[in-house]
């Protein structure tokens, strides 16, 4: 994964839990990198190790940690230099979900070795739909749920996300049901 991901983990930890927590997490994960370069690729295992060390150090369940990180990632990205990638997908949560595949197409121009997941959104009714999350990676579904929740907050449209089908249960990819209220 790119340094952008690992730096966001660092930013979440230092913002919510302090610099000492980050130092302990890095030590626990056996990470010696001082500065993650945003557009440099790092082994996926490094990211998984940082998440595992965060769970152990902070005593937060993995599901909660990944969702917290996903939400932080979405809101931090939306307010930072990559926010244009999100706003280019539209002005509502639904338009974002429909145009999500375009986001990774644009991101791959900035990150040439990007091994991005594939997303397909299937509207199923008013203010609801199924998000298909297709990736060879394992264990990041809760991160994606957090991202969707964060993007919904960015658009001022809180949402509910429920897993319908999971790779961890034998499905070939994850399917998440997303619903949100009418805009005020």
JSON list of C-alpha atoms in Angstrom, two decimals:
[
{"chain": "A", "resi": 1, "resn": "UNK", "atom": "CA", "xyz": [0.00, 0.00, 0.00]},
{"chain": "A", "resi": 2, "resn": "UNK", "atom": "CA", "xyz": [1.08, 3.53, -0.53]},
{"chain": "A", "resi": 3, "resn": "UNK", "atom": "CA", "xyz": [2.59, 5.71, 2.18]},
{"chain": "A", "resi": 4, "resn": "UNK", "atom": "CA", "xyz": [-0.59, 7.75, 2.04]},
{"chain": "A", "resi": 5, "resn": "UNK", "atom": "CA", "xyz": [-2.37, 4.92, 3.89]},
{"chain": "A", "resi": 6, "resn": "UNK", "atom": "CA", "xyz": [0.30, 4.43, 6.55]},
{"chain": "A", "resi": 7, "resn": "UNK", "atom": "CA", "xyz": [0.63, 8.16, 7.10]},
{"chain": "A", "resi": 8, "resn": "UNK", "atom": "CA", "xyz": [-3.13, 8.37, 7.64]},
{"chain": "A", "resi": 9, "resn": "UNK", "atom": "CA", "xyz": [-2.86, 5.64, 10.30]},
{"chain": "A", "resi": 10, "resn": "UNK", "atom": "CA", "xyz": [-0.14, 7.71, 11.97]},
{"chain": "A", "resi": 11, "resn": "UNK", "atom": "CA", "xyz": [-2.26, 10.85, 11.76]},
{"chain": "A", "resi": 12, "resn": "UNK", "atom": "CA", "xyz": [-5.27, 9.09, 13.29]},
{"chain": "A", "resi": 13, "resn": "UNK", "atom": "CA", "xyz": [-3.20, 7.71, 16.16]},
{"chain": "A", "resi": 14, "resn": "UNK", "atom": "CA", "xyz": [-1.35, 10.95, 16.94]},
{"chain": "A", "resi": 15, "resn": "UNK", "atom": "CA", "xyz": [-4.52, 13.06, 16.65]},
{"chain": "A", "resi": 16, "resn": "UNK", "atom": "CA", "xyz": [-6.72, 10.88, 18.86]},
{"chain": "A", "resi": 17, "resn": "UNK", "atom": "CA", "xyz": [-4.24, 9.08, 21.13]},
{"chain": "A", "resi": 18, "resn": "UNK", "atom": "CA", "xyz": [-1.03, 11.14, 21.09]},
{"chain": "A", "resi": 19, "resn": "UNK", "atom": "CA", "xyz": [2.56, 10.87, 19.90]},
{"chain": "A", "resi": 20, "resn": "UNK", "atom": "CA", "xyz": [3.52, 8.39, 22.63]},
{"chain": "A", "resi": 21, "resn": "UNK", "atom": "CA", "xyz": [0.84, 5.95, 21.46]},
{"chain": "A", "resi": 22, "resn": "UNK", "atom": "CA", "xyz": [2.19, 6.19, 17.90]},
{"chain": "A", "resi": 23, "resn": "UNK", "atom": "CA", "xyz": [5.74, 5.55, 19.12]},
{"chain": "A", "resi": 24, "resn": "UNK", "atom": "CA", "xyz": [4.62, 2.44, 21.03]},
{"chain": "A", "resi": 25, "resn": "UNK", "atom": "CA", "xyz": [2.56, 1.18, 18.08]},
{"chain": "A", "resi": 26, "resn": "UNK", "atom": "CA", "xyz": [5.49, 1.57, 15.69]},
{"chain": "A", "resi": 27, "resn": "UNK", "atom": "CA", "xyz": [7.74, -0.31, 18.12]},
{"chain": "A", "resi": 28, "resn": "UNK", "atom": "CA", "xyz": [5.19, -3.08, 18.62]},
{"chain": "A", "resi": 29, "resn": "UNK", "atom": "CA", "xyz": [4.80, -3.41, 14.83]},
{"chain": "A", "resi": 30, "resn": "UNK", "atom": "CA", "xyz": [8.57, -3.44, 14.31]},
{"chain": "A", "resi": 31, "resn": "UNK", "atom": "CA", "xyz": [8.41, -0.45, 11.96]},
{"chain": "A", "resi": 32, "resn": "UNK", "atom": "CA", "xyz": [11.53, 1.66, 11.66]},
{"chain": "A", "resi": 33, "resn": "UNK", "atom": "CA", "xyz": [10.32, 4.05, 8.96]},
{"chain": "A", "resi": 34, "resn": "UNK", "atom": "CA", "xyz": [10.28, 7.59, 10.37]},
{"chain": "A", "resi": 35, "resn": "UNK", "atom": "CA", "xyz": [8.38, 9.32, 7.57]},
{"chain": "A", "resi": 36, "resn": "UNK", "atom": "CA", "xyz": [5.99, 7.62, 5.16]},
{"chain": "A", "resi": 37, "resn": "UNK", "atom": "CA", "xyz": [6.35, 9.10, 1.70]},
{"chain": "A", "resi": 38, "resn": "UNK", "atom": "CA", "xyz": [2.84, 9.56, 0.33]},
{"chain": "A", "resi": 39, "resn": "UNK", "atom": "CA", "xyz": [3.44, 8.24, -3.18]},
{"chain": "A", "resi": 40, "resn": "UNK", "atom": "CA", "xyz": [5.88, 5.48, -2.25]},
{"chain": "A", "resi": 41, "resn": "UNK", "atom": "CA", "xyz": [4.68, 1.89, -2.14]},
{"chain": "A", "resi": 42, "resn": "UNK", "atom": "CA", "xyz": [5.18, -0.10, 1.08]},
{"chain": "A", "resi": 43, "resn": "UNK", "atom": "CA", "xyz": [4.48, -3.79, 1.68]},
{"chain": "A", "resi": 44, "resn": "UNK", "atom": "CA", "xyz": [0.83, -4.51, 2.59]},
{"chain": "A", "resi": 45, "resn": "UNK", "atom": "CA", "xyz": [2.15, -6.43, 5.60]},
{"chain": "A", "resi": 46, "resn": "UNK", "atom": "CA", "xyz": [3.43, -3.16, 7.08]},
{"chain": "A", "resi": 47, "resn": "UNK", "atom": "CA", "xyz": [-0.08, -1.71, 7.06]},
{"chain": "A", "resi": 48, "resn": "UNK", "atom": "CA", "xyz": [-1.57, -4.89, 8.53]},
{"chain": "A", "resi": 49, "resn": "UNK", "atom": "CA", "xyz": [1.14, -4.84, 11.24]},
{"chain": "A", "resi": 50, "resn": "UNK", "atom": "CA", "xyz": [0.32, -1.22, 12.11]},
{"chain": "A", "resi": 51, "resn": "UNK", "atom": "CA", "xyz": [-3.37, -2.05, 12.44]},
{"chain": "A", "resi": 52, "resn": "UNK", "atom": "CA", "xyz": [-2.65, -5.13, 14.60]},
{"chain": "A", "resi": 53, "resn": "UNK", "atom": "CA", "xyz": [-0.25, -3.17, 16.81]},
{"chain": "A", "resi": 54, "resn": "UNK", "atom": "CA", "xyz": [-2.84, -0.38, 17.18]},
{"chain": "A", "resi": 55, "resn": "UNK", "atom": "CA", "xyz": [-5.47, -2.90, 18.26]},
{"chain": "A", "resi": 56, "resn": "UNK", "atom": "CA", "xyz": [-3.10, -4.43, 20.83]},
{"chain": "A", "resi": 57, "resn": "UNK", "atom": "CA", "xyz": [-1.67, -1.15, 22.13]},
{"chain": "A", "resi": 58, "resn": "UNK", "atom": "CA", "xyz": [-4.96, 0.73, 22.40]},
{"chain": "A", "resi": 59, "resn": "UNK", "atom": "CA", "xyz": [-7.18, -2.20, 23.41]},
{"chain": "A", "resi": 60, "resn": "UNK", "atom": "CA", "xyz": [-9.69, -1.36, 20.70]},
{"chain": "A", "resi": 61, "resn": "UNK", "atom": "CA", "xyz": [-11.42, -4.23, 18.85]},
{"chain": "A", "resi": 62, "resn": "UNK", "atom": "CA", "xyz": [-10.10, -4.71, 15.30]},
{"chain": "A", "resi": 63, "resn": "UNK", "atom": "CA", "xyz": [-13.52, -4.02, 13.75]},
{"chain": "A", "resi": 64, "resn": "UNK", "atom": "CA", "xyz": [-13.82, -0.74, 15.61]},
{"chain": "A", "resi": 65, "resn": "UNK", "atom": "CA", "xyz": [-10.21, 0.25, 14.83]},
{"chain": "A", "resi": 66, "resn": "UNK", "atom": "CA", "xyz": [-10.62, -0.38, 11.09]},
{"chain": "A", "resi": 67, "resn": "UNK", "atom": "CA", "xyz": [-13.93, 1.51, 10.96]},
{"chain": "A", "resi": 68, "resn": "UNK", "atom": "CA", "xyz": [-12.44, 4.40, 12.92]},
{"chain": "A", "resi": 69, "resn": "UNK", "atom": "CA", "xyz": [-9.50, 4.48, 10.54]},
{"chain": "A", "resi": 70, "resn": "UNK", "atom": "CA", "xyz": [-11.74, 4.32, 7.46]},
{"chain": "A", "resi": 71, "resn": "UNK", "atom": "CA", "xyz": [-13.88, 7.20, 8.68]},
{"chain": "A", "resi": 72, "resn": "UNK", "atom": "CA", "xyz": [-10.79, 9.24, 9.59]},
{"chain": "A", "resi": 73, "resn": "UNK", "atom": "CA", "xyz": [-9.25, 8.43, 6.20]},
{"chain": "A", "resi": 74, "resn": "UNK", "atom": "CA", "xyz": [-12.33, 9.63, 4.31]},
{"chain": "A", "resi": 75, "resn": "UNK", "atom": "CA", "xyz": [-12.74, 12.86, 6.27]},
{"chain": "A", "resi": 76, "resn": "UNK", "atom": "CA", "xyz": [-9.00, 13.61, 6.32]},
{"chain": "A", "resi": 77, "resn": "UNK", "atom": "CA", "xyz": [-8.68, 12.92, 2.60]},
{"chain": "A", "resi": 78, "resn": "UNK", "atom": "CA", "xyz": [-11.75, 15.04, 1.83]},
{"chain": "A", "resi": 79, "resn": "UNK", "atom": "CA", "xyz": [-10.28, 18.02, 3.67]},
{"chain": "A", "resi": 80, "resn": "UNK", "atom": "CA", "xyz": [-6.75, 17.57, 2.28]},
{"chain": "A", "resi": 81, "resn": "UNK", "atom": "CA", "xyz": [-5.00, 17.75, -1.06]},
{"chain": "A", "resi": 82, "resn": "UNK", "atom": "CA", "xyz": [-6.83, 14.68, -2.40]},
{"chain": "A", "resi": 83, "resn": "UNK", "atom": "CA", "xyz": [-10.28, 16.07, -1.60]},
{"chain": "A", "resi": 84, "resn": "UNK", "atom": "CA", "xyz": [-10.85, 16.88, -5.26]},
{"chain": "A", "resi": 85, "resn": "UNK", "atom": "CA", "xyz": [-10.90, 13.14, -5.95]},
{"chain": "A", "resi": 86, "resn": "UNK", "atom": "CA", "xyz": [-13.92, 12.81, -3.67]},
{"chain": "A", "resi": 87, "resn": "UNK", "atom": "CA", "xyz": [-15.77, 15.92, -4.81]},
{"chain": "A", "resi": 88, "resn": "UNK", "atom": "CA", "xyz": [-15.21, 14.93, -8.47]},
{"chain": "A", "resi": 89, "resn": "UNK", "atom": "CA", "xyz": [-17.52, 11.98, -7.77]},
{"chain": "A", "resi": 90, "resn": "UNK", "atom": "CA", "xyz": [-20.50, 14.26, -7.15]},
{"chain": "A", "resi": 91, "resn": "UNK", "atom": "CA", "xyz": [-22.30, 16.28, -4.53]},
{"chain": "A", "resi": 92, "resn": "UNK", "atom": "CA", "xyz": [-24.23, 13.53, -2.75]},
{"chain": "A", "resi": 93, "resn": "UNK", "atom": "CA", "xyz": [-23.44, 10.20, -1.15]},
{"chain": "A", "resi": 94, "resn": "UNK", "atom": "CA", "xyz": [-25.37, 8.40, -3.88]},
{"chain": "A", "resi": 95, "resn": "UNK", "atom": "CA", "xyz": [-23.49, 10.13, -6.69]},
{"chain": "A", "resi": 96, "resn": "UNK", "atom": "CA", "xyz": [-20.21, 9.37, -4.92]},
{"chain": "A", "resi": 97, "resn": "UNK", "atom": "CA", "xyz": [-21.09, 5.67, -4.69]},
{"chain": "A", "resi": 98, "resn": "UNK", "atom": "CA", "xyz": [-22.17, 5.54, -8.34]},
{"chain": "A", "resi": 99, "resn": "UNK", "atom": "CA", "xyz": [-18.96, 7.24, -9.48]},
{"chain": "A", "resi": 100, "resn": "UNK", "atom": "CA", "xyz": [-16.62, 5.49, -7.04]},
{"chain": "A", "resi": 101, "resn": "UNK", "atom": "CA", "xyz": [-14.99, 3.40, -9.82]},
{"chain": "A", "resi": 102, "resn": "UNK", "atom": "CA", "xyz": [-13.88, 6.69, -11.45]},
{"chain": "A", "resi": 103, "resn": "UNK", "atom": "CA", "xyz": [-12.10, 7.72, -8.25]},
{"chain": "A", "resi": 104, "resn": "UNK", "atom": "CA", "xyz": [-9.67, 4.82, -8.51]},
{"chain": "A", "resi": 105, "resn": "UNK", "atom": "CA", "xyz": [-9.15, 5.50, -12.21]},
{"chain": "A", "resi": 106, "resn": "UNK", "atom": "CA", "xyz": [-8.11, 9.05, -11.33]},
{"chain": "A", "resi": 107, "resn": "UNK", "atom": "CA", "xyz": [-6.04, 7.88, -8.36]},
{"chain": "A", "resi": 108, "resn": "UNK", "atom": "CA", "xyz": [-4.14, 5.42, -10.54]},
{"chain": "A", "resi": 109, "resn": "UNK", "atom": "CA", "xyz": [-2.89, 8.37, -12.60]},
{"chain": "A", "resi": 110, "resn": "UNK", "atom": "CA", "xyz": [-1.31, 9.82, -9.45]},
{"chain": "A", "resi": 111, "resn": "UNK", "atom": "CA", "xyz": [-0.17, 6.46, -8.06]},
{"chain": "A", "resi": 112, "resn": "UNK", "atom": "CA", "xyz": [1.03, 4.37, -11.03]},
{"chain": "A", "resi": 113, "resn": "UNK", "atom": "CA", "xyz": [1.52, 1.10, -9.11]},
{"chain": "A", "resi": 114, "resn": "UNK", "atom": "CA", "xyz": [-1.82, 1.35, -7.35]},
{"chain": "A", "resi": 115, "resn": "UNK", "atom": "CA", "xyz": [-3.35, -2.07, -6.66]},
{"chain": "A", "resi": 116, "resn": "UNK", "atom": "CA", "xyz": [-6.78, -0.64, -6.00]},
{"chain": "A", "resi": 117, "resn": "UNK", "atom": "CA", "xyz": [-9.89, -2.59, -5.14]},
{"chain": "A", "resi": 118, "resn": "UNK", "atom": "CA", "xyz": [-12.81, -2.52, -7.52]},
{"chain": "A", "resi": 119, "resn": "UNK", "atom": "CA", "xyz": [-16.17, -1.13, -6.49]},
{"chain": "A", "resi": 120, "resn": "UNK", "atom": "CA", "xyz": [-19.57, -1.44, -8.13]},
{"chain": "A", "resi": 121, "resn": "UNK", "atom": "CA", "xyz": [-22.65, 0.30, -6.75]},
{"chain": "A", "resi": 122, "resn": "UNK", "atom": "CA", "xyz": [-26.06, -1.15, -7.50]},
{"chain": "A", "resi": 123, "resn": "UNK", "atom": "CA", "xyz": [-29.01, 1.09, -6.50]},
{"chain": "A", "resi": 124, "resn": "UNK", "atom": "CA", "xyz": [-31.78, -1.09, -5.04]},
{"chain": "A", "resi": 125, "resn": "UNK", "atom": "CA", "xyz": [-34.37, 1.53, -4.11]},
{"chain": "A", "resi": 126, "resn": "UNK", "atom": "CA", "xyz": [-34.80, 5.07, -2.90]},
{"chain": "A", "resi": 127, "resn": "UNK", "atom": "CA", "xyz": [-31.77, 6.02, -0.79]},
{"chain": "A", "resi": 128, "resn": "UNK", "atom": "CA", "xyz": [-30.30, 2.54, -0.74]},
{"chain": "A", "resi": 129, "resn": "UNK", "atom": "CA", "xyz": [-28.11, 0.20, -2.69]},
{"chain": "A", "resi": 130, "resn": "UNK", "atom": "CA", "xyz": [-25.52, -2.54, -2.65]},
{"chain": "A", "resi": 131, "resn": "UNK", "atom": "CA", "xyz": [-21.81, -1.76, -2.79]},
{"chain": "A", "resi": 132, "resn": "UNK", "atom": "CA", "xyz": [-19.74, -4.60, -4.22]},
{"chain": "A", "resi": 133, "resn": "UNK", "atom": "CA", "xyz": [-16.17, -4.50, -2.89]},
{"chain": "A", "resi": 134, "resn": "UNK", "atom": "CA", "xyz": [-13.84, -6.67, -4.97]},
{"chain": "A", "resi": 135, "resn": "UNK", "atom": "CA", "xyz": [-10.22, -7.12, -3.92]},
{"chain": "A", "resi": 136, "resn": "UNK", "atom": "CA", "xyz": [-7.62, -9.84, -3.50]},
{"chain": "A", "resi": 137, "resn": "UNK", "atom": "CA", "xyz": [-6.79, -8.39, -0.06]},
{"chain": "A", "resi": 138, "resn": "UNK", "atom": "CA", "xyz": [-8.34, -9.82, 3.07]},
{"chain": "A", "resi": 139, "resn": "UNK", "atom": "CA", "xyz": [-9.51, -8.24, 6.31]},
{"chain": "A", "resi": 140, "resn": "UNK", "atom": "CA", "xyz": [-10.27, -4.69, 5.17]},
{"chain": "A", "resi": 141, "resn": "UNK", "atom": "CA", "xyz": [-14.07, -4.78, 4.93]},
{"chain": "A", "resi": 142, "resn": "UNK", "atom": "CA", "xyz": [-14.49, -2.78, 8.14]},
{"chain": "A", "resi": 143, "resn": "UNK", "atom": "CA", "xyz": [-12.06, -0.18, 6.77]},
{"chain": "A", "resi": 144, "resn": "UNK", "atom": "CA", "xyz": [-14.34, 0.18, 3.72]},
{"chain": "A", "resi": 145, "resn": "UNK", "atom": "CA", "xyz": [-17.41, 0.47, 5.99]},
{"chain": "A", "resi": 146, "resn": "UNK", "atom": "CA", "xyz": [-15.60, 3.27, 7.85]},
{"chain": "A", "resi": 147, "resn": "UNK", "atom": "CA", "xyz": [-14.75, 5.02, 4.58]},
{"chain": "A", "resi": 148, "resn": "UNK", "atom": "CA", "xyz": [-18.38, 4.91, 3.44]},
{"chain": "A", "resi": 149, "resn": "UNK", "atom": "CA", "xyz": [-19.51, 6.25, 6.83]},
{"chain": "A", "resi": 150, "resn": "UNK", "atom": "CA", "xyz": [-16.92, 9.05, 6.64]},
{"chain": "A", "resi": 151, "resn": "UNK", "atom": "CA", "xyz": [-17.86, 10.01, 3.09]},
{"chain": "A", "resi": 152, "resn": "UNK", "atom": "CA", "xyz": [-21.52, 10.08, 4.15]},
{"chain": "A", "resi": 153, "resn": "UNK", "atom": "CA", "xyz": [-20.61, 12.49, 6.97]},
{"chain": "A", "resi": 154, "resn": "UNK", "atom": "CA", "xyz": [-18.62, 14.60, 4.49]},
{"chain": "A", "resi": 155, "resn": "UNK", "atom": "CA", "xyz": [-21.75, 14.92, 2.36]},
{"chain": "A", "resi": 156, "resn": "UNK", "atom": "CA", "xyz": [-23.90, 15.59, 5.44]},
{"chain": "A", "resi": 157, "resn": "UNK", "atom": "CA", "xyz": [-25.86, 12.40, 4.86]},
{"chain": "A", "resi": 158, "resn": "UNK", "atom": "CA", "xyz": [-25.39, 9.86, 7.65]},
{"chain": "A", "resi": 159, "resn": "UNK", "atom": "CA", "xyz": [-25.84, 6.29, 6.51]},
{"chain": "A", "resi": 160, "resn": "UNK", "atom": "CA", "xyz": [-26.26, 2.72, 7.68]},
{"chain": "A", "resi": 161, "resn": "UNK", "atom": "CA", "xyz": [-23.92, 0.07, 6.30]},
{"chain": "A", "resi": 162, "resn": "UNK", "atom": "CA", "xyz": [-24.71, -3.61, 6.73]},
{"chain": "A", "resi": 163, "resn": "UNK", "atom": "CA", "xyz": [-22.63, -6.48, 5.36]},
{"chain": "A", "resi": 164, "resn": "UNK", "atom": "CA", "xyz": [-24.77, -8.80, 3.20]},
{"chain": "A", "resi": 165, "resn": "UNK", "atom": "CA", "xyz": [-22.13, -11.13, 1.77]},
{"chain": "A", "resi": 166, "resn": "UNK", "atom": "CA", "xyz": [-18.55, -11.47, 3.00]},
{"chain": "A", "resi": 167, "resn": "UNK", "atom": "CA", "xyz": [-15.43, -13.00, 1.52]},
{"chain": "A", "resi": 168, "resn": "UNK", "atom": "CA", "xyz": [-14.56, -14.16, 5.02]},
{"chain": "A", "resi": 169, "resn": "UNK", "atom": "CA", "xyz": [-17.75, -16.27, 4.93]},
{"chain": "A", "resi": 170, "resn": "UNK", "atom": "CA", "xyz": [-16.93, -17.81, 1.55]},
{"chain": "A", "resi": 171, "resn": "UNK", "atom": "CA", "xyz": [-18.40, -15.27, -0.90]},
{"chain": "A", "resi": 172, "resn": "UNK", "atom": "CA", "xyz": [-16.21, -14.32, -3.84]},
{"chain": "A", "resi": 173, "resn": "UNK", "atom": "CA", "xyz": [-16.38, -10.64, -2.77]},
{"chain": "A", "resi": 174, "resn": "UNK", "atom": "CA", "xyz": [-18.01, -8.44, -0.14]},
{"chain": "A", "resi": 175, "resn": "UNK", "atom": "CA", "xyz": [-21.43, -6.91, -0.66]},
{"chain": "A", "resi": 176, "resn": "UNK", "atom": "CA", "xyz": [-22.50, -4.09, 1.65]},
{"chain": "A", "resi": 177, "resn": "UNK", "atom": "CA", "xyz": [-26.03, -2.71, 1.90]},
{"chain": "A", "resi": 178, "resn": "UNK", "atom": "CA", "xyz": [-26.00, 1.06, 2.30]},
{"chain": "A", "resi": 179, "resn": "UNK", "atom": "CA", "xyz": [-29.02, 3.19, 3.17]},
{"chain": "A", "resi": 180, "resn": "UNK", "atom": "CA", "xyz": [-29.39, 6.85, 4.03]},
{"chain": "A", "resi": 181, "resn": "UNK", "atom": "CA", "xyz": [-32.24, 9.26, 4.86]},
{"chain": "A", "resi": 182, "resn": "UNK", "atom": "CA", "xyz": [-33.64, 11.89, 2.52]},
{"chain": "A", "resi": 183, "resn": "UNK", "atom": "CA", "xyz": [-31.60, 15.10, 2.42]},
{"chain": "A", "resi": 184, "resn": "UNK", "atom": "CA", "xyz": [-32.98, 17.76, 4.73]}
]
